[in-house]
Amino acid sequence: MQDINKHIEPTIIHIRPGANSNELRKEITKQLAKKHGFINLDVNALIRDENERKTSIGTEIHQMVSSNRIIPAEMIVRMIKRVIYSGDPELNKFILTSFPDIIE
């Protein structure tokens, strides 16, 4: 089974925020995690973690935020890919939350 998992791309569900839907988003995320084993990847939390660990991406992001620049989507995608593809291949179901709606 591990051999098969190495060749299967992960499943990623992007849950976008909407007007007054914060509670609904939290409930959907909770149910997908509980019933189907999805892992929540909150972009804001990932950025905060990268910044606190002072990784190369975290340092780049900190410099951009400090100079009031928008973090490019490419950089966020690079960070997310590193998280998704760095772990156990059987952990292959993710929920993506807080991905920016406005991209430079």
PDB file of C-alpha atoms in Angstrom:
ATOM      1  CA  MET A   1       0.000   0.000   0.000  1.00  0.00           C
ATOM      2  CA  GLN A   2       2.878   2.399   0.762  1.00  0.00           C
ATOM      3  CA  ASP A   3       4.190   1.900  -2.778  1.00  0.00           C
ATOM      4  CA  ILE A   4       0.810   2.866  -4.205  1.00  0.00           C
ATOM      5  CA  ASN A   5       0.539   5.926  -1.935  1.00  0.00           C
ATOM      6  CA  LYS A   6       3.853   7.240  -3.277  1.00  0.00           C
ATOM      7  CA  HIS A   7       2.245   7.597  -6.706  1.00  0.00           C
ATOM      8  CA  ILE A   8      -1.084   9.115  -5.679  1.00  0.00           C
ATOM      9  CA  GLU A   9      -1.405  12.879  -5.480  1.00  0.00           C
ATOM     10  CA  PRO A  10      -2.912  14.225  -2.264  1.00  0.00           C
ATOM     11  CA  THR A  11      -6.534  15.316  -2.052  1.00  0.00           C
ATOM     12  CA  ILE A  12      -6.855  19.005  -1.240  1.00  0.00           C
ATOM     13  CA  ILE A  13     -10.140  20.753  -0.501  1.00  0.00           C
ATOM     14  CA  HIS A  14     -10.003  24.537  -0.521  1.00  0.00           C
ATOM     15  CA  ILE A  15     -12.604  26.106   1.754  1.00  0.00           C
ATOM     16  CA  ARG A  16     -13.038  29.783   1.013  1.00  0.00           C
ATOM     17  CA  PRO A  17     -14.307  32.250   3.551  1.00  0.00           C
ATOM     18  CA  GLY A  18     -17.635  33.888   2.886  1.00  0.00           C
ATOM     19  CA  ALA A  19     -19.793  36.536   4.447  1.00  0.00           C
ATOM     20  CA  ASN A  20     -20.859  35.412   7.923  1.00  0.00           C
ATOM     21  CA  SER A  21     -19.788  31.817   7.232  1.00  0.00           C
ATOM     22  CA  ASN A  22     -16.958  31.468   9.724  1.00  0.00           C
ATOM     23  CA  GLU A  23     -18.893  29.024  11.903  1.00  0.00           C
ATOM     24  CA  LEU A  24     -19.941  26.986   8.862  1.00  0.00           C
ATOM     25  CA  ARG A  25     -16.321  26.819   7.655  1.00  0.00           C
ATOM     26  CA  LYS A  26     -15.192  25.641  11.092  1.00  0.00           C
ATOM     27  CA  GLU A  27     -17.912  22.976  11.202  1.00  0.00           C
ATOM     28  CA  ILE A  28     -17.108  21.680   7.696  1.00  0.00           C
ATOM     29  CA  THR A  29     -13.401  21.561   8.547  1.00  0.00           C
ATOM     30  CA  LYS A  30     -14.094  19.770  11.838  1.00  0.00           C
ATOM     31  CA  GLN A  31     -16.355  17.160  10.220  1.00  0.00           C
ATOM     32  CA  LEU A  32     -13.940  16.448   7.349  1.00  0.00           C
ATOM     33  CA  ALA A  33     -11.125  15.976   9.863  1.00  0.00           C
ATOM     34  CA  LYS A  34     -13.173  13.834  12.227  1.00  0.00           C
ATOM     35  CA  LYS A  35     -15.036  11.615   9.758  1.00  0.00           C
ATOM     36  CA  HIS A  36     -12.599  11.432   6.846  1.00  0.00           C
ATOM     37  CA  GLY A  37      -9.138  12.062   8.302  1.00  0.00           C
ATOM     38  CA  PHE A  38      -8.405  15.381   6.601  1.00  0.00           C
ATOM     39  CA  ILE A  39      -5.674  17.627   8.005  1.00  0.00           C
ATOM     40  CA  ASN A  40      -6.397  21.356   8.147  1.00  0.00           C
ATOM     41  CA  LEU A  41      -3.720  23.542   6.587  1.00  0.00           C
ATOM     42  CA  ASP A  42      -4.531  27.080   7.663  1.00  0.00           C
ATOM     43  CA  VAL A  43      -2.327  29.373   5.565  1.00  0.00           C
ATOM     44  CA  ASN A  44      -2.137  32.037   8.281  1.00  0.00           C
ATOM     45  CA  ALA A  45      -0.993  29.460  10.846  1.00  0.00           C
ATOM     46  CA  LEU A  46       1.570  28.028   8.397  1.00  0.00           C
ATOM     47  CA  ILE A  47       2.969  31.503   7.724  1.00  0.00           C
ATOM     48  CA  ARG A  48       3.172  32.182  11.461  1.00  0.00           C
ATOM     49  CA  ASP A  49       4.959  28.839  12.042  1.00  0.00           C
ATOM     50  CA  GLU A  50       7.445  29.441   9.213  1.00  0.00           C
ATOM     51  CA  ASN A  51       8.152  32.903  10.583  1.00  0.00           C
ATOM     52  CA  GLU A  52       8.647  31.641  14.159  1.00  0.00           C
ATOM     53  CA  ARG A  53      10.972  28.851  13.000  1.00  0.00           C
ATOM     54  CA  LYS A  54      12.909  31.386  10.909  1.00  0.00           C
ATOM     55  CA  THR A  55      12.922  29.181   7.823  1.00  0.00           C
ATOM     56  CA  SER A  56      13.997  30.659   4.491  1.00  0.00           C
ATOM     57  CA  ILE A  57      10.365  31.089   3.432  1.00  0.00           C
ATOM     58  CA  GLY A  58       9.490  32.495   6.858  1.00  0.00           C
ATOM     59  CA  THR A  59      12.278  35.071   6.569  1.00  0.00           C
ATOM     60  CA  GLU A  60      11.155  36.081   3.062  1.00  0.00           C
ATOM     61  CA  ILE A  61       7.555  36.423   4.214  1.00  0.00           C
ATOM     62  CA  HIS A  62       8.588  38.466   7.262  1.00  0.00           C
ATOM     63  CA  GLN A  63      10.535  40.883   5.034  1.00  0.00           C
ATOM     64  CA  MET A  64       7.546  41.278   2.697  1.00  0.00           C
ATOM     65  CA  VAL A  65       5.084  41.859   5.524  1.00  0.00           C
ATOM     66  CA  SER A  66       7.473  44.332   7.182  1.00  0.00           C
ATOM     67  CA  SER A  67       7.646  46.345   3.974  1.00  0.00           C
ATOM     68  CA  ASN A  68       3.826  46.198   3.521  1.00  0.00           C
ATOM     69  CA  ARG A  69       4.008  44.060   0.388  1.00  0.00           C
ATOM     70  CA  ILE A  70       1.531  41.339  -0.516  1.00  0.00           C
ATOM     71  CA  ILE A  71       2.900  37.822  -0.177  1.00  0.00           C
ATOM     72  CA  PRO A  72       2.931  36.327  -3.685  1.00  0.00           C
ATOM     73  CA  ALA A  73       0.680  33.311  -4.214  1.00  0.00           C
ATOM     74  CA  GLU A  74       3.692  31.431  -5.621  1.00  0.00           C
ATOM     75  CA  MET A  75       5.459  31.729  -2.280  1.00  0.00           C
ATOM     76  CA  ILE A  76       2.387  30.505  -0.393  1.00  0.00           C
ATOM     77  CA  VAL A  77       1.989  27.568  -2.783  1.00  0.00           C
ATOM     78  CA  ARG A  78       5.678  26.695  -2.359  1.00  0.00           C
ATOM     79  CA  MET A  79       5.227  26.690   1.434  1.00  0.00           C
ATOM     80  CA  ILE A  80       2.081  24.527   1.228  1.00  0.00           C
ATOM     81  CA  LYS A  81       3.708  22.038  -1.155  1.00  0.00           C
ATOM     82  CA  ARG A  82       6.642  21.632   1.197  1.00  0.00           C
ATOM     83  CA  VAL A  83       4.268  20.807   4.053  1.00  0.00           C
ATOM     84  CA  ILE A  84       2.122  18.431   1.996  1.00  0.00           C
ATOM     85  CA  TYR A  85       4.991  16.494   0.440  1.00  0.00           C
ATOM     86  CA  SER A  86       7.286  16.361   3.472  1.00  0.00           C
ATOM     87  CA  GLY A  87       5.415  13.887   5.615  1.00  0.00           C
ATOM     88  CA  ASP A  88       3.998  10.410   5.660  1.00  0.00           C
ATOM     89  CA  PRO A  89       2.596   9.533   2.199  1.00  0.00           C
ATOM     90  CA  GLU A  90      -0.466   8.052   3.877  1.00  0.00           C
ATOM     91  CA  LEU A  91      -1.322  11.514   5.212  1.00  0.00           C
ATOM     92  CA  ASN A  92      -2.656  12.703   1.897  1.00  0.00           C
ATOM     93  CA  LYS A  93      -5.942  14.488   2.598  1.00  0.00           C
ATOM     94  CA  PHE A  94      -5.796  18.190   3.357  1.00  0.00           C
ATOM     95  CA  ILE A  95      -8.180  21.088   3.871  1.00  0.00           C
ATOM     96  CA  LEU A  96      -6.774  24.414   2.742  1.00  0.00           C
ATOM     97  CA  THR A  97      -8.144  27.411   4.655  1.00  0.00           C
ATOM     98  CA  SER A  98      -7.215  31.110   4.732  1.00  0.00           C
ATOM     99  CA  PHE A  99      -5.685  31.064   1.260  1.00  0.00           C
ATOM    100  CA  PRO A 100      -5.683  34.700   0.078  1.00  0.00           C
ATOM    101  CA  ASP A 101      -8.554  35.784  -2.159  1.00  0.00           C
ATOM    102  CA  ILE A 102      -6.564  38.735  -3.501  1.00  0.00           C
ATOM    103  CA  ILE A 103      -3.419  37.836  -5.332  1.00  0.00           C
ATOM    104  CA  GLU A 104      -0.853  40.323  -6.564  1.00  0.00           C
TER     105      GLU A 104
END
